[in-house]
């Protein structure tokens, strides 16, 4: 009020606005709903570029965080639809979904893996492996891979999954899927 600008038009309205508790509550809501996306943007914009599987995992986690924050489906779907529209245009591909799905050390996400991730993984398998018999074998092995059962429980497989770089992990996973039944 002691400022020279206090006599300017709109200053009293501004004072009313910033002293209003609902204004600050709205600011907190905005921060809580955008912070998960800002974390992903920081990851993508960092000097050390992450593998796409990590970006995919970050987007998945961001959407789940927004869902928990907003709670009501009709409200969080507004945010999800905007995210999905941008994501579809810029980044989404079956190979990225497969990279996310097959790198178990990056998807410590609780709950079920979203259907588009599994679908993208299947799309990738269909594109890379034309033989339907081999496709069927790979699909059978995916459940064992995800639960670290069968040959995937071996220390070698678990160690490789936890220590290889994401690109190496994806290659290791695909090669392992092919070799398990061939041996």
Coordinates of C-alpha atoms in Angstrom, one line a residue:
X1 CA 0.0 0.0 0.0
X2 CA 3.0 2.3 0.5
X3 CA 4.2 1.7 -3.1
X4 CA 3.8 4.4 -5.8
X5 CA 2.0 1.8 -7.8
X6 CA -0.8 1.4 -5.2
X7 CA -2.8 4.2 -6.8
X8 CA -2.7 2.5 -10.2
X9 CA -6.0 1.0 -11.6
X10 CA -6.4 -2.6 -10.7
X11 CA -4.1 -2.7 -7.7
X12 CA -7.0 -3.2 -5.2
X13 CA -8.4 -6.0 -7.4
X14 CA -4.9 -7.6 -7.4
X15 CA -4.6 -7.3 -3.6
X16 CA -8.0 -8.9 -3.3
X17 CA -6.9 -11.7 -5.6
X18 CA -3.6 -12.5 -3.9
X19 CA -5.1 -12.4 -0.4
X20 CA -7.9 -14.8 -1.4
X21 CA -7.4 -18.3 -0.1
X22 CA -9.1 -19.9 -3.1
X23 CA -6.5 -18.3 -5.4
X24 CA -3.7 -20.0 -3.5
X25 CA -5.7 -23.3 -3.4
X26 CA -6.0 -23.2 -7.1
X27 CA -2.3 -22.5 -7.5
X28 CA -1.5 -25.6 -5.3
X29 CA -3.8 -27.7 -7.5
X30 CA -2.2 -26.5 -10.7
X31 CA 1.3 -27.3 -9.3
X32 CA 0.2 -30.8 -8.1
X33 CA -1.3 -31.6 -11.5
X34 CA 1.6 -30.3 -13.6
X35 CA 4.6 -31.4 -11.5
X36 CA 4.5 -35.0 -12.8
X37 CA 4.7 -33.7 -16.4
X38 CA 7.5 -31.3 -15.5
X39 CA 9.5 -34.2 -14.1
X40 CA 9.2 -36.0 -17.4
X41 CA 10.2 -32.8 -19.3
X42 CA 13.3 -32.4 -17.0
X43 CA 14.3 -36.0 -17.8
X44 CA 13.8 -35.5 -21.6
X45 CA 15.6 -32.1 -21.6
X46 CA 18.6 -33.2 -19.5
X47 CA 22.0 -33.4 -21.1
X48 CA 22.1 -37.2 -20.7
X49 CA 19.2 -38.3 -22.9
X50 CA 17.3 -41.3 -21.4
X51 CA 16.3 -44.3 -23.4
X52 CA 12.7 -44.1 -24.7
X53 CA 11.6 -46.8 -22.3
X54 CA 12.4 -44.5 -19.4
X55 CA 10.5 -41.6 -21.0
X56 CA 7.6 -44.0 -21.6
X57 CA 7.7 -45.0 -17.9
X58 CA 7.9 -41.4 -16.9
X59 CA 4.8 -40.5 -18.9
X60 CA 3.0 -43.6 -17.5
X61 CA 3.8 -42.6 -14.0
X62 CA 2.8 -39.0 -14.6
X63 CA -0.6 -40.0 -15.8
X64 CA -1.0 -42.3 -12.8
X65 CA 0.0 -39.5 -10.4
X66 CA -2.5 -37.1 -12.0
X67 CA -5.2 -39.9 -11.7
X68 CA -4.5 -40.3 -7.9
X69 CA -4.4 -36.5 -7.4
X70 CA -7.7 -35.8 -9.2
X71 CA -9.6 -39.0 -8.3
X72 CA -12.8 -38.4 -10.4
X73 CA -12.5 -40.1 -13.8
X74 CA -14.3 -37.3 -15.7
X75 CA -11.8 -34.7 -14.3
X76 CA -8.5 -36.6 -14.7
X77 CA -9.5 -37.8 -18.2
X78 CA -9.4 -34.1 -19.3
X79 CA -5.7 -34.1 -18.5
X80 CA -5.1 -37.6 -19.8
X81 CA -6.7 -36.8 -23.2
X82 CA -4.5 -33.8 -23.6
X83 CA -1.4 -35.8 -22.7
X84 CA -2.4 -38.7 -25.0
X85 CA -3.1 -36.4 -27.9
X86 CA 0.4 -34.8 -27.6
X87 CA 2.0 -38.2 -26.9
X88 CA 0.4 -39.8 -30.0
X89 CA 1.7 -37.0 -32.2
X90 CA 5.2 -36.9 -31.0
X91 CA 6.5 -40.0 -29.3
X92 CA 4.4 -43.2 -29.2
X93 CA 5.6 -46.1 -31.2
X94 CA 5.4 -49.9 -30.8
X95 CA 9.2 -50.1 -30.3
X96 CA 9.1 -47.7 -27.4
X97 CA 6.3 -49.7 -25.8
X98 CA 8.3 -52.9 -26.2
X99 CA 11.3 -51.2 -24.7
X100 CA 9.3 -50.2 -21.7
X101 CA 7.6 -53.6 -21.4
X102 CA 10.8 -55.7 -21.8
X103 CA 13.0 -53.6 -19.5
X104 CA 11.8 -54.8 -16.1
X105 CA 14.2 -52.6 -14.2
X106 CA 12.4 -49.5 -15.4
X107 CA 8.7 -50.4 -14.9
X108 CA 8.4 -50.8 -11.2
X109 CA 4.9 -49.5 -11.6
X110 CA 2.2 -50.9 -9.4
X111 CA -0.9 -52.4 -10.9
X112 CA -1.5 -53.7 -14.4
X113 CA 0.5 -52.5 -17.4
X114 CA -1.8 -50.4 -19.6
X115 CA -3.2 -52.2 -22.6
X116 CA -1.6 -49.9 -25.2
X117 CA 1.9 -50.9 -23.8
X118 CA 1.1 -54.6 -24.2
X119 CA -0.5 -53.9 -27.6
X120 CA 2.5 -52.0 -28.8
X121 CA 4.8 -54.8 -27.7
X122 CA 2.7 -57.3 -29.7
X123 CA 2.7 -54.9 -32.7
X124 CA 6.5 -54.8 -32.4
X125 CA 6.7 -58.6 -32.3
X126 CA 4.4 -58.9 -35.3
X127 CA 6.6 -56.5 -37.3
X128 CA 9.9 -58.0 -36.4
X129 CA 8.9 -61.7 -36.5
X130 CA 6.9 -62.7 -39.6
X131 CA 6.7 -66.4 -38.6
X132 CA 3.5 -66.9 -36.7
X133 CA 4.8 -70.0 -34.9
X134 CA 7.7 -68.0 -33.5
X135 CA 5.3 -65.2 -32.6
X136 CA 3.2 -67.7 -30.6
X137 CA 6.3 -69.0 -28.8
X138 CA 7.4 -65.5 -27.9
X139 CA 3.9 -64.6 -26.5
X140 CA 4.0 -67.8 -24.3
X141 CA 7.4 -66.8 -23.0
X142 CA 6.4 -63.2 -22.2
X143 CA 4.5 -64.2 -19.1
X144 CA 7.4 -66.2 -17.9
X145 CA 9.7 -63.3 -18.5
X146 CA 7.5 -60.8 -16.7
X147 CA 7.2 -63.0 -13.6
X148 CA 10.8 -64.2 -13.8
X149 CA 9.6 -67.8 -14.0
X150 CA 10.9 -70.7 -16.0
X151 CA 14.4 -70.0 -17.3
X152 CA 13.9 -66.3 -16.5
X153 CA 14.4 -67.1 -12.8
X154 CA 18.0 -68.0 -13.4
X155 CA 20.5 -65.7 -11.8
X156 CA 22.1 -64.9 -15.2
X157 CA 18.8 -63.7 -16.6
X158 CA 17.9 -61.6 -13.5
X159 CA 21.5 -60.2 -13.3
X160 CA 21.4 -59.2 -17.0
X161 CA 17.9 -57.6 -16.6
X162 CA 19.2 -55.5 -13.7
X163 CA 22.6 -54.5 -15.0
X164 CA 22.4 -54.1 -18.7
X165 CA 21.7 -50.7 -20.3
X166 CA 18.2 -50.3 -21.5
X167 CA 19.0 -50.8 -25.2
X168 CA 21.1 -53.9 -24.3
X169 CA 18.3 -55.1 -22.0
X170 CA 15.8 -54.9 -24.9
X171 CA 18.2 -56.8 -27.2
X172 CA 19.0 -59.3 -24.5
X173 CA 15.3 -59.8 -23.9
X174 CA 14.4 -60.4 -27.5
X175 CA 17.4 -62.7 -28.0
X176 CA 16.6 -64.6 -24.9
X177 CA 13.0 -65.0 -25.9
X178 CA 14.2 -66.6 -29.2
X179 CA 16.8 -68.7 -27.7
X180 CA 14.9 -70.2 -24.7
X181 CA 12.9 -72.6 -26.8
X182 CA 15.6 -73.2 -29.4
X183 CA 18.0 -74.7 -26.8

